[in-house]
GROMACS .gro file of C-alpha atoms in nm:
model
  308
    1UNK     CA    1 -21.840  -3.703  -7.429
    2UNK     CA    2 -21.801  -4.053  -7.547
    3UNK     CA    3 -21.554  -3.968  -7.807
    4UNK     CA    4 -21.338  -3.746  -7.617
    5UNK     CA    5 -21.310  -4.013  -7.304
    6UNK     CA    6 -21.223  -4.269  -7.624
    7UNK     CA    7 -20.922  -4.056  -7.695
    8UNK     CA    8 -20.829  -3.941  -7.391
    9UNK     CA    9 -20.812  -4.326  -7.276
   10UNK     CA   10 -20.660  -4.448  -7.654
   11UNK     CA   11 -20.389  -4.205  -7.560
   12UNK     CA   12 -20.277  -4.247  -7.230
   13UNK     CA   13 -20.356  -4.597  -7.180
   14UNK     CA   14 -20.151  -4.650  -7.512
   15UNK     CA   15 -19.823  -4.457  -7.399
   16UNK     CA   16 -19.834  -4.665  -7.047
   17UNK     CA   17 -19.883  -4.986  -7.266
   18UNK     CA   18 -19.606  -4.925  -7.439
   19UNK     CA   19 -19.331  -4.802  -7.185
   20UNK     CA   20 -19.406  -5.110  -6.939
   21UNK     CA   21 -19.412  -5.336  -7.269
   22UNK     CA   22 -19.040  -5.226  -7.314
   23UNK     CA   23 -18.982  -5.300  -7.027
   24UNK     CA   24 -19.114  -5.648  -6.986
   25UNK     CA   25 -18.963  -5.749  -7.358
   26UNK     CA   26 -18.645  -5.622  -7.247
   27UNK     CA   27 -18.667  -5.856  -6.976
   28UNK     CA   28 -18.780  -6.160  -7.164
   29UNK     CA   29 -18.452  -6.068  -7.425
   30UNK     CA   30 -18.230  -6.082  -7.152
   31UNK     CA   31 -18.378  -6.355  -7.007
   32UNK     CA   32 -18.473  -6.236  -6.686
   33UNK     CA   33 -18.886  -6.282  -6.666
   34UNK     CA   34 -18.842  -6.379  -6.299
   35UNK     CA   35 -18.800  -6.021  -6.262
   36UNK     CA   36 -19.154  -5.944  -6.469
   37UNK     CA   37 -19.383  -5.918  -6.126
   38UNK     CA   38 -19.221  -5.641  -5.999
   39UNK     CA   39 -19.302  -5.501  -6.295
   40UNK     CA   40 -19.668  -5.595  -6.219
   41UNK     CA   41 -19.640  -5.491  -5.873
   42UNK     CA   42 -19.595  -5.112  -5.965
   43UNK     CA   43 -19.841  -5.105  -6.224
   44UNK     CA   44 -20.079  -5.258  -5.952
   45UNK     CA   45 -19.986  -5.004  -5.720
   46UNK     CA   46 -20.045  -4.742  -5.998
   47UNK     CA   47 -20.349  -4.857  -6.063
   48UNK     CA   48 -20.468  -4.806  -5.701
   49UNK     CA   49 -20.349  -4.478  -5.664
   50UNK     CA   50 -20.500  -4.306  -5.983
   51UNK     CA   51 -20.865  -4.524  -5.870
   52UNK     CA   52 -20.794  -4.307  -5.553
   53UNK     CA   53 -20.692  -4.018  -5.655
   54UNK     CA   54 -21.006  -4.010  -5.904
   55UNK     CA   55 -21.243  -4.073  -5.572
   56UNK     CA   56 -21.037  -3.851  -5.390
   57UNK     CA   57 -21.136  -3.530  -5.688
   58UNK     CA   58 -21.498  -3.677  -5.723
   59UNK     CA   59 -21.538  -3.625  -5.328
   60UNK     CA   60 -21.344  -3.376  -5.227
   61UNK     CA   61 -21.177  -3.180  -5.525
   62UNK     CA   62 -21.533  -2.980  -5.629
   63UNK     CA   63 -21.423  -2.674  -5.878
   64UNK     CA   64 -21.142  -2.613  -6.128
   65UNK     CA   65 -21.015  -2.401  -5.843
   66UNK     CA   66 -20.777  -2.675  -5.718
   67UNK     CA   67 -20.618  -2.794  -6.030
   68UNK     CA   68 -20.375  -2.542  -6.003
   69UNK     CA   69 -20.241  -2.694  -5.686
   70UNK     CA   70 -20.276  -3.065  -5.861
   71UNK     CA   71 -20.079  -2.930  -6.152
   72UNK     CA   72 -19.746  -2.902  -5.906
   73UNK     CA   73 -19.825  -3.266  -5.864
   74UNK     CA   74 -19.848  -3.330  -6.257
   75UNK     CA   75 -19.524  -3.108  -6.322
   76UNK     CA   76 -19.317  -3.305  -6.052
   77UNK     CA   77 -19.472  -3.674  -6.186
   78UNK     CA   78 -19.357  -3.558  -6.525
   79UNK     CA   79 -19.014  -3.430  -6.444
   80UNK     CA   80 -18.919  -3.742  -6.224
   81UNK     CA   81 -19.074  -3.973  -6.568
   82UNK     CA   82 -18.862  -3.768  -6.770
   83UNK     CA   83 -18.538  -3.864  -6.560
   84UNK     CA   84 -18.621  -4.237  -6.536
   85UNK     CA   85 -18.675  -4.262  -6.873
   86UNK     CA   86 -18.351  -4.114  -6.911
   87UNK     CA   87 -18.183  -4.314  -6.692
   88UNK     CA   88 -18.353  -4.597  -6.889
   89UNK     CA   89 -18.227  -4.506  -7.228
   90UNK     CA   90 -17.879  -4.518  -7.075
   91UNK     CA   91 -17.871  -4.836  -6.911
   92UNK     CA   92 -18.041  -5.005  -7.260
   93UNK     CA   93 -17.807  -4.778  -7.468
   94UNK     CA   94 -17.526  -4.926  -7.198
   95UNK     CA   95 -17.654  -5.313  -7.291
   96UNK     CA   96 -17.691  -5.241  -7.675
   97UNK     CA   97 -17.261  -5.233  -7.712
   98UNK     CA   98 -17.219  -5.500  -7.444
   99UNK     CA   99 -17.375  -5.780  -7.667
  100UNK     CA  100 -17.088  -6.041  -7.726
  101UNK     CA  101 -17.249  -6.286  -7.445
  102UNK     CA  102 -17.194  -6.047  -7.156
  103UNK     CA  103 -17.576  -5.875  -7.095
  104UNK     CA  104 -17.715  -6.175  -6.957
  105UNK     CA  105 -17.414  -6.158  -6.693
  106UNK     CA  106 -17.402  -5.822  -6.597
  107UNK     CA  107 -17.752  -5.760  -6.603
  108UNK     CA  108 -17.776  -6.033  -6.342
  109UNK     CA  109 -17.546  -5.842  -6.117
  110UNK     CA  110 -17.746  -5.525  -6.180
  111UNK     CA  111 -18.082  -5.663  -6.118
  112UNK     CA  112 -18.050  -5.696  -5.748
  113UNK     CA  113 -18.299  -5.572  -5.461
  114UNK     CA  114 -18.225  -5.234  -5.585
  115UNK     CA  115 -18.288  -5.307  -5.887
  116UNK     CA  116 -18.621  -5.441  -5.823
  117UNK     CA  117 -18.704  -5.139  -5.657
  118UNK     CA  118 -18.615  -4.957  -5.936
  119UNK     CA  119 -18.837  -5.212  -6.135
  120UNK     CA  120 -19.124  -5.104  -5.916
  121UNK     CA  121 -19.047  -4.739  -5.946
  122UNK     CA  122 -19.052  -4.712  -6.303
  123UNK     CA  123 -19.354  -4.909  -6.396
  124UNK     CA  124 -19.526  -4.694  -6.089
  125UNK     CA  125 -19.431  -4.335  -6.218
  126UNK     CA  126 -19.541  -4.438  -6.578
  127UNK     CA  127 -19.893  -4.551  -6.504
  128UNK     CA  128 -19.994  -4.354  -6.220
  129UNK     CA  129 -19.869  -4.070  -6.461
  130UNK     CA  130 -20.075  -4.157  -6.743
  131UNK     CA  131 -20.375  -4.216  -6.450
  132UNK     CA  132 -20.319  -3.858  -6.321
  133UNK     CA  133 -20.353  -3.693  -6.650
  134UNK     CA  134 -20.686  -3.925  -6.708
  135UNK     CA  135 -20.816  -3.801  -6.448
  136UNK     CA  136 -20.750  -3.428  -6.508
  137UNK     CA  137 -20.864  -3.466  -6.814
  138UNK     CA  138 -21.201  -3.659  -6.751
  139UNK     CA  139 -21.280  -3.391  -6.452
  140UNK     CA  140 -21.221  -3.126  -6.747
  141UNK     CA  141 -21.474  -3.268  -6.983
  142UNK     CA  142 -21.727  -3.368  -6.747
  143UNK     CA  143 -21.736  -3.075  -6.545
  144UNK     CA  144 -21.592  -3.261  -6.245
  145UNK     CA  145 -21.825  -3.572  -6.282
  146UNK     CA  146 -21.517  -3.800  -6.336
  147UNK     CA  147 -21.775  -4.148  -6.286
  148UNK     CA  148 -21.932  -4.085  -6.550
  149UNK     CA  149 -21.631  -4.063  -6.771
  150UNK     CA  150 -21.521  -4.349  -6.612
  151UNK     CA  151 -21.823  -4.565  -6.665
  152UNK     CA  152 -21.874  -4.468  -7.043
  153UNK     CA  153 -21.835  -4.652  -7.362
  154UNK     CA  154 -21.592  -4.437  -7.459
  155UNK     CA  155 -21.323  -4.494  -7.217
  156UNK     CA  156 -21.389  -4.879  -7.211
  157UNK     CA  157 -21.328  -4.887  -7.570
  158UNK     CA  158 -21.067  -4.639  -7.538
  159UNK     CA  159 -20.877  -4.911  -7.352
  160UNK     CA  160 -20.948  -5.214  -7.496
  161UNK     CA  161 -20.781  -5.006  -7.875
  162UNK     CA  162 -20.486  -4.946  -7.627
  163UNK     CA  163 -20.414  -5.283  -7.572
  164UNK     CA  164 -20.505  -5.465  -7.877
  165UNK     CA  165 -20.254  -5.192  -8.079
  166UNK     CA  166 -19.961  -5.264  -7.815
  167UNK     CA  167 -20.004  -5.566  -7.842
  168UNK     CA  168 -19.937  -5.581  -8.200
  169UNK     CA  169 -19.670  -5.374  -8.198
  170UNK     CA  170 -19.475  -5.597  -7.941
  171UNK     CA  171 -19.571  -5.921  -8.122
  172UNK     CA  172 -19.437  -5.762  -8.440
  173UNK     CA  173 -19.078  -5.670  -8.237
  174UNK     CA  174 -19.040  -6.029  -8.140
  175UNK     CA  175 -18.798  -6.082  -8.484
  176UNK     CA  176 -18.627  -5.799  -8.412
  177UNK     CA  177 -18.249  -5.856  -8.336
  178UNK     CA  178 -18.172  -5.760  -7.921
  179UNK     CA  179 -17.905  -5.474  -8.047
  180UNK     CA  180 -18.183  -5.316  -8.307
  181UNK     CA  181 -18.476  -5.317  -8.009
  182UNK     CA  182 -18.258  -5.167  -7.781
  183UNK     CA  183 -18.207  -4.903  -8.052
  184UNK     CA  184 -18.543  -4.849  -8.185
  185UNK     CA  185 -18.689  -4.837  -7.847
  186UNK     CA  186 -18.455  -4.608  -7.689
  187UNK     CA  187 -18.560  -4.386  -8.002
  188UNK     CA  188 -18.955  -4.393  -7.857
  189UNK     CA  189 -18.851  -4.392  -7.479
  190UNK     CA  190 -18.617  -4.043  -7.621
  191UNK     CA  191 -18.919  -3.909  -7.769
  192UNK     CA  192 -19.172  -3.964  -7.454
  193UNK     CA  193 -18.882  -3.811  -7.211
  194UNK     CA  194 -18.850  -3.533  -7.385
  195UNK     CA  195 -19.226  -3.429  -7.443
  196UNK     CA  196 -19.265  -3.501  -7.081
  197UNK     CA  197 -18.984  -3.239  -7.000
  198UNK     CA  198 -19.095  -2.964  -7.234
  199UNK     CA  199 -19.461  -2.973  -7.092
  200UNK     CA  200 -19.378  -2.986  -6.729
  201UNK     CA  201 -19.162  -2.621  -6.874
  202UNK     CA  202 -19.474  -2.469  -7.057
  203UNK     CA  203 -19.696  -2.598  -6.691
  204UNK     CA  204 -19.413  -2.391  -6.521
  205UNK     CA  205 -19.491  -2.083  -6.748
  206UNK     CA  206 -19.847  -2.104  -6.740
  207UNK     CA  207 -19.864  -2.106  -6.342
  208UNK     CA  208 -19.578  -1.819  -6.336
  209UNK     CA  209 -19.293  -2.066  -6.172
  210UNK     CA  210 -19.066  -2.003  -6.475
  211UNK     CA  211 -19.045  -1.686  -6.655
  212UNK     CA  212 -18.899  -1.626  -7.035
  213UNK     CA  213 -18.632  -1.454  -7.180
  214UNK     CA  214 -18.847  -1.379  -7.493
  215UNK     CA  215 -19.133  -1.165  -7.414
  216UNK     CA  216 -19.436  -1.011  -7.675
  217UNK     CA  217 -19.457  -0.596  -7.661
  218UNK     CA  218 -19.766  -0.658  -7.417
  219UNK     CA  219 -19.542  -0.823  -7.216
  220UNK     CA  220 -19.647  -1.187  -7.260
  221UNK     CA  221 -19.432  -1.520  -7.297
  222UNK     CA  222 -19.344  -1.479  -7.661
  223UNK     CA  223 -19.370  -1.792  -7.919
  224UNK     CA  224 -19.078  -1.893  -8.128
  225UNK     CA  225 -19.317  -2.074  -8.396
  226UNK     CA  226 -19.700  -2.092  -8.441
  227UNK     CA  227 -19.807  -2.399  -8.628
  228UNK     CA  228 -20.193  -2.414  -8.521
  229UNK     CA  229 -20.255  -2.334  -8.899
  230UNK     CA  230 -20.115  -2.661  -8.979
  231UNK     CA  231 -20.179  -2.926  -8.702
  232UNK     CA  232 -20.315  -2.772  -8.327
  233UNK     CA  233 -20.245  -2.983  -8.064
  234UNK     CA  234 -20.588  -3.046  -7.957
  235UNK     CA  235 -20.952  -3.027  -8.129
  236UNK     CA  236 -21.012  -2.655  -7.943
  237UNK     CA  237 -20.732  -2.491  -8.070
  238UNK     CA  238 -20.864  -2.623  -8.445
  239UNK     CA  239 -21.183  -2.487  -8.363
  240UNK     CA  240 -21.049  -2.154  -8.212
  241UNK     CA  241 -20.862  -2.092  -8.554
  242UNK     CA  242 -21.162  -2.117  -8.742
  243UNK     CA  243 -21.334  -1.875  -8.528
  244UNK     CA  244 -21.042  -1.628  -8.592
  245UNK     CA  245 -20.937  -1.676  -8.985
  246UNK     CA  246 -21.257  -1.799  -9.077
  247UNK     CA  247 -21.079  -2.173  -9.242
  248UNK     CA  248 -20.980  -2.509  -9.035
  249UNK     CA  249 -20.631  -2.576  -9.019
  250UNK     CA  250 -20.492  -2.842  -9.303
  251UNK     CA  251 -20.465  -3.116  -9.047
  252UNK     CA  252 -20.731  -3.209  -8.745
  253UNK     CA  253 -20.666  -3.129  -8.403
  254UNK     CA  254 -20.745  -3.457  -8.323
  255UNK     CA  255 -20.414  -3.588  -8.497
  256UNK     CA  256 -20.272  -3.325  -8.330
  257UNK     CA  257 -20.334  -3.505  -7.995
  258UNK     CA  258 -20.169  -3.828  -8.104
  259UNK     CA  259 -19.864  -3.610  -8.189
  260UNK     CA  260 -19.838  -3.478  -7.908
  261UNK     CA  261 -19.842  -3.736  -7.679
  262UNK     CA  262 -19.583  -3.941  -7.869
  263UNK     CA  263 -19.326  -3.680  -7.998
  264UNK     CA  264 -19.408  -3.398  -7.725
  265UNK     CA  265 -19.476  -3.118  -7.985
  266UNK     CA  266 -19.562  -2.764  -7.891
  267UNK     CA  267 -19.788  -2.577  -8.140
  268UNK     CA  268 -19.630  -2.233  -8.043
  269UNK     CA  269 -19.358  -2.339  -7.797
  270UNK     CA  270 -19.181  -2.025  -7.606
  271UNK     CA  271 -18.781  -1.985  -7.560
  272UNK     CA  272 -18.761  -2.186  -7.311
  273UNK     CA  273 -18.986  -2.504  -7.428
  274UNK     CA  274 -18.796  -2.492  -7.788
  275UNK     CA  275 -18.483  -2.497  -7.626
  276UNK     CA  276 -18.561  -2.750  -7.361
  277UNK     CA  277 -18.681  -2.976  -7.622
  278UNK     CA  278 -18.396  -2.990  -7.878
  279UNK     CA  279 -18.144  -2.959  -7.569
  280UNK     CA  280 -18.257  -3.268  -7.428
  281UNK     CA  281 -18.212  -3.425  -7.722
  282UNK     CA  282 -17.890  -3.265  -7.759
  283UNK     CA  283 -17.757  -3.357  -7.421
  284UNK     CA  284 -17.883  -3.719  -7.448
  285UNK     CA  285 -17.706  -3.814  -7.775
  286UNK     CA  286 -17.370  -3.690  -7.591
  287UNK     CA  287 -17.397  -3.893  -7.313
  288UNK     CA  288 -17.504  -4.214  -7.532
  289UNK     CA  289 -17.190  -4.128  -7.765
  290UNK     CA  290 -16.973  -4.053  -7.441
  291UNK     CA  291 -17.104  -4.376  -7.286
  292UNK     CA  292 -17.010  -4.563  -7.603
  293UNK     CA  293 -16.654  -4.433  -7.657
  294UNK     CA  294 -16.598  -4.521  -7.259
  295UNK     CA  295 -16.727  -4.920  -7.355
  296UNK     CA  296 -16.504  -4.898  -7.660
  297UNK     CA  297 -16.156  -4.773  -7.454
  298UNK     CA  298 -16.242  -5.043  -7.196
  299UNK     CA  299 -16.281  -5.302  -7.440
  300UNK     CA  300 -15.923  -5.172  -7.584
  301UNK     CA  301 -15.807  -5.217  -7.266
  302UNK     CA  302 -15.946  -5.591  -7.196
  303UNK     CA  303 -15.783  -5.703  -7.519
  304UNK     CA  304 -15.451  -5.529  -7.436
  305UNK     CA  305 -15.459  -5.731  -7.115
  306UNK     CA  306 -15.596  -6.037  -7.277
  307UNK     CA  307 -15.297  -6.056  -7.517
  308UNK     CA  308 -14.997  -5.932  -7.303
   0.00000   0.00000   0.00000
């Protein structure tokens, strides 16, 4: 049990690390740390909520029979991540070709009390996200006994991994040009959004919200790809190929779990999930490139101006 609260902690502790990081490092860039505690202020609030909403299962939530009705929860969490994250990307992709000594300007303008708000939103929805899956997870490996998850070695050190490794990887981004973060971290924020949309699709499937267009002969969501053989997503589907074939898969399930939680892989995604997941993708890249060619026009049309 100690192991699996390690890397259920490692994992989700990590990806909230990391988002909120960006977040506060864009902020120093730009020179706007004034604007870190409301930062802080949703991942307090966060905080709070997942501690509640772990006493509220311990007391109340008894059985697996409820985590149906949490997983509407989990599926609307995920889907409203996805779009901040989105939005996110934008804005930094937005601040990325406005670098000639204008981001410190307009971002002042931008960062208003709405945009505090929006500081506080977005730091919220990313931790009490990542708290909400901890807890689903440590009630499924503990049989509902989420304390004692909670107050293991495994979880503590679990964190304490999390941190130390994000905070290497934001001390090593500190000689990293402004223009090349926003780029490289737009890249990871791309990769999180999308995973987050594609599961909240295959949650959708599994309760029976969202049907397919590609169905097996016995009628079941079909898969466009099976790569269990290769890397599963998680330790049990390793261990449920070797029951059926009789030989482990050529990569651990327990790599499969890092994988998944950064790029949002499916082992054997449906129709829907594969196309969800390259669309948004798809879609994103157009609106960066759209968003671009706008900037560049308007900048055309400041120099016109400038000259004439």
């Amino acid at each position: 049990m100690d192991l699996q609260a390690f890397l259920i902690t490692f994992r989700e502790a990590l990806e909230a690390i990391l988002i909120v990081g960006v977040i506060l490092t864009y902020l120093t860039r730009i020179e706007m740390i004034r604007w870190h505690k409301w930062v802080w202020v949703g991942v307090f609030l966060a905080l709070i909520v997942s501690y509640g909403l772990a006493l509220a299962f311990q007391v109340l939530l008894t059985g697996f029979a409820s985590m149906g009705s949490q997983n509407y929860m989990k599926i609307g969490i995920m889907l409203v991540s996805s779009g901040l994250l989105t939005h996110m990307i934008m804005f930094m992709g937005k601040q990325s070709s406005e670098l000639q000594g204008k981001v410190q300007s307009k971002v002042a303008h931008i960062l208003t009390i709405g945009g505090a708000i929006n500081m506080v939103v977005h730091s919220f929805l990313v931790v009490v996200r990542e708290g909400v899956e901890t807890v689903f997870f440590f009630a499924a490996i503990t049989g509902g006994d989420i304390q004692k998850a909670l107050q293991s070695w495994g979880a503590l050190f679990g964190l304490v991994l999390a941190v130390v490794v994000g905070l290497l990887f934001f001390k090593g981004t500190k000689k990293i040009r402004l223009g090349t973060f926003f780029r490289i971290t737009a890249v990871f924020l791309m990769m999180i959004s999308a995973g987050l949309f594609v599961q909240a699709i295959g949650i959708m499937q599994d309760l029976g919200i969202m049907g397919s267009l590609y169905h097996t002969a016995g009628h079941q969501i079909g898969e466009i790809y099976n790569i269990t053989a290769f890397m599963p997503e998680h330790p049990i589907d390793g261990v449920q190929y070797l029951r059926d074939y009789g030989k482990e898969p050529l990569i651990n399930g327990q790599v499969g779990i890092f994988f998944k939680a950064f790029l949002g892989y499916t082992q054997n995604p449906s129709l829907e999930e594969f196309v969800g997941y390259w669309g948004y993708y798809f879609l994103v890249f157009i609106l960066l490139a759209v968003q671009r060619k706008r900037h560049e026009q308007a900048q055309i049309q400041e120099d016109n101006a400038a000259a004439s």
